[in-house]
Amino acid sequence: MTAYTDETAARALIVRTARSLFGRGLTHGSTGNLSVRLADGSLLLTPTGAGLGTVMETELSRTDLTGRHLDGPRPTKEAFLHAAFYRARPTAHAVVHLHSPHAAAVSCLGGLDPANVLPPLTAYYAMRVGTLPLLPYHAPGDSGLGPLAERTARTHHAVLLANHGPVTAGATLEQAADAIEELEETARLHLLLRGHTTRPLTPEQAAALAPALP
């Protein structure tokens, strides 16, 4: 997959994906943001204050790889986070950040392993997410998170922001959305199973399914 070459089609894809994620309760209000990398190297993002259930194709923002606003409405205040992932992962062409309820709930738990928050409970989680590092809390829009996110994204295409929510990158927007949905479902299972003895995949089983993602 190369960067998105048809901007009109990319805008339609962002809006269609945003509506799907919002309509299934994976984010709420004006939370969450999506982006794709265009062929000219610029990023097309959902704007600040926009609900993913109502954002329009004409309302998308454009930034460069530093997060600098180029045109359109003011971008999401987390544009720097998207830019960090793209700089770290040159073959990633889409980033999704949500406040999905179960993943956000897990991000608030104490005693988490910051190197890998969730166990590989299912084969699909092992395939689409792999390992999930936890990044320490930063206030929404705090650009101080950018350098840490960029370093972590060099070796992981998915992260969980403490007391906040997940971020995933993919070669396509569909791939990034699939990964964040699998992450949310595994977070839900993890919470359902708390207090029970679980049988996650073994390290060998998980390694055999590890995602070969950008």
XYZ file of C-alpha atoms in Angstrom:
214
model
C 0.000 0.000 0.000
C 1.279 3.454 -0.939
C 0.027 6.746 0.458
C -3.510 7.718 -0.521
C -3.382 9.275 -3.996
C -7.043 10.244 -4.465
C -7.847 12.942 -1.922
C -11.576 12.906 -2.651
C -11.729 9.156 -2.034
C -9.571 9.536 1.096
C -11.947 12.144 2.516
C -14.909 9.862 1.881
C -13.105 6.938 3.528
C -12.278 8.962 6.646
C -15.888 10.085 7.058
C -17.281 6.600 6.391
C -14.883 5.050 8.923
C -15.566 7.772 11.489
C -19.303 7.236 11.255
C -18.905 3.471 11.581
C -16.729 3.744 14.695
C -19.018 6.317 16.313
C -22.208 4.446 15.420
C -20.969 1.304 17.183
C -20.076 3.119 20.394
C -16.307 2.975 19.973
C -16.024 6.673 20.760
C -18.386 9.372 21.980
C -19.117 13.079 21.778
C -16.285 14.918 20.066
C -13.616 12.437 21.182
C -11.365 10.454 18.869
C -9.572 11.379 15.664
C -8.551 9.740 12.389
C -5.983 10.566 9.736
C -4.470 9.322 6.502
C -1.212 10.177 4.747
C -1.661 11.595 1.240
C 0.704 10.996 -1.661
C 2.203 14.507 -1.355
C 3.287 13.672 2.220
C 0.663 15.792 3.940
C -1.820 14.403 6.467
C -5.594 14.610 6.231
C -7.181 14.626 9.711
C -10.472 15.096 11.485
C -10.647 18.642 12.916
C -10.692 19.789 16.512
C -14.064 19.656 18.253
C -15.651 17.461 15.574
C -17.751 14.437 16.494
C -16.861 11.371 14.464
C -20.565 10.756 13.970
C -21.177 14.072 12.223
C -17.881 15.210 10.643
C -18.183 16.090 6.941
C -15.746 15.540 4.079
C -15.353 19.297 3.613
C -14.433 19.783 7.284
C -11.181 17.808 7.306
C -7.870 19.459 8.135
C -4.464 19.131 6.527
C -1.082 19.247 8.278
C 2.488 18.386 7.396
C 4.596 15.696 9.056
C 5.554 18.057 11.871
C 1.885 18.672 12.709
C 1.944 22.182 11.228
C -1.511 23.280 10.026
C -1.566 23.711 6.239
C -5.232 24.290 5.358
C -8.812 23.503 6.259
C -10.309 23.872 9.753
C -8.038 23.736 12.771
C -6.873 20.105 13.178
C -7.397 17.916 16.207
C -5.209 19.036 19.110
C -3.605 15.593 18.897
C -2.342 16.166 15.341
C 1.199 16.009 16.766
C 0.510 12.431 17.900
C -0.570 11.355 14.409
C 2.486 13.055 12.898
C 4.750 11.239 15.388
C 3.396 7.865 14.287
C 3.870 8.674 10.597
C 7.442 9.837 11.136
C 8.218 6.665 13.081
C 6.487 4.326 10.613
C 7.173 5.427 7.015
C 4.970 2.677 5.532
C 1.973 3.494 7.737
C -0.660 5.534 5.905
C -3.411 5.750 8.525
C -3.704 6.418 12.270
C -6.755 6.001 14.511
C -7.091 7.315 18.064
C -10.240 6.572 20.079
C -11.557 6.830 23.622
C -13.179 3.403 23.307
C -14.723 2.548 26.687
C -13.082 -0.751 27.599
C -9.601 0.221 26.415
C -9.953 3.559 28.227
C -11.049 1.662 31.365
C -7.983 -0.583 31.181
C -5.793 2.512 30.769
C -6.996 3.673 34.218
C -6.099 0.452 36.059
C -3.202 0.260 38.470
C -0.509 -2.383 38.317
C -0.315 -2.565 34.521
C 2.816 -3.799 32.764
C 3.910 -0.691 30.834
C 5.691 -2.859 28.285
C 2.599 -4.895 27.419
C -0.778 -3.949 28.872
C -3.033 -6.763 27.667
C -2.491 -10.531 27.521
C -2.943 -12.259 24.146
C -6.340 -13.738 24.982
C -7.262 -14.507 21.375
C -5.469 -15.334 18.152
C -6.947 -12.268 16.461
C -5.507 -9.952 19.106
C -2.099 -11.575 18.642
C -2.408 -11.115 14.861
C -3.745 -7.556 14.754
C -2.174 -5.928 17.805
C 0.646 -8.063 19.210
C 2.146 -6.217 22.173
C 0.623 -3.027 23.590
C 2.868 -0.612 25.528
C 1.369 1.912 27.949
C 2.517 5.524 27.558
C 2.436 7.617 30.769
C -0.305 10.170 31.310
C -0.145 13.496 29.493
C -3.004 15.989 29.324
C -4.874 15.879 25.983
C -3.011 18.016 23.476
C 0.246 18.011 25.497
C 2.878 17.911 22.763
C 5.390 16.609 25.303
C 3.949 13.188 24.509
C 5.149 13.458 20.910
C 8.808 12.372 21.276
C 7.884 9.408 23.494
C 5.128 8.343 21.096
C 7.515 8.582 18.157
C 10.157 6.440 19.872
C 7.611 3.824 20.904
C 5.934 3.756 17.495
C 9.196 2.684 15.852
C 8.695 -0.773 17.344
C 4.908 -0.878 17.973
C 1.998 0.017 15.713
C -0.415 0.217 18.687
C -0.106 1.975 22.063
C -2.386 2.736 24.983
C -2.280 6.237 26.483
C -2.653 6.152 30.271
C -6.037 7.453 31.504
C -6.943 8.228 27.907
C -7.266 5.610 25.150
C -5.648 3.632 22.323
C -3.802 4.674 19.156
C -3.159 2.376 16.193
C -1.391 2.794 12.861
C -1.798 0.719 9.713
C -0.922 0.542 6.051
C -4.563 1.432 5.390
C -7.317 3.059 7.395
C -9.212 -0.228 7.360
C -6.200 -1.977 8.891
C -5.750 0.630 11.618
C -9.482 0.506 12.428
C -9.470 -3.307 12.550
C -6.556 -3.232 14.999
C -8.204 -0.710 17.316
C -11.468 -2.687 17.291
C -9.602 -5.887 18.177
C -7.802 -4.001 20.948
C -11.129 -2.760 22.331
C -12.663 -6.241 22.240
C -9.660 -7.738 24.054
C -9.847 -4.984 26.666
C -13.516 -5.899 27.169
C -12.645 -9.589 27.581
C -9.820 -8.703 29.964
C -12.198 -6.776 32.208
C -14.827 -9.532 32.065
C -12.230 -12.090 33.120
C -10.742 -10.118 36.017
C -10.748 -12.341 39.074
C -10.851 -15.501 36.969
C -7.981 -17.787 36.047
C -7.250 -17.164 32.375
C -5.417 -19.161 29.734
C -3.899 -16.674 27.282
C -1.899 -17.794 24.284
C 1.602 -18.976 25.143
C 4.509 -16.722 24.135
C 5.297 -19.169 21.343
C 1.707 -19.178 20.066
C 1.551 -15.383 20.194
C 4.915 -14.982 18.451
C 3.788 -17.257 15.626
C 0.878 -14.867 14.981
C 2.712 -11.576 15.529
C 1.542 -8.956 13.025
C 3.762 -7.963 10.121
C 2.377 -4.425 10.015
C 3.934 -1.116 8.967
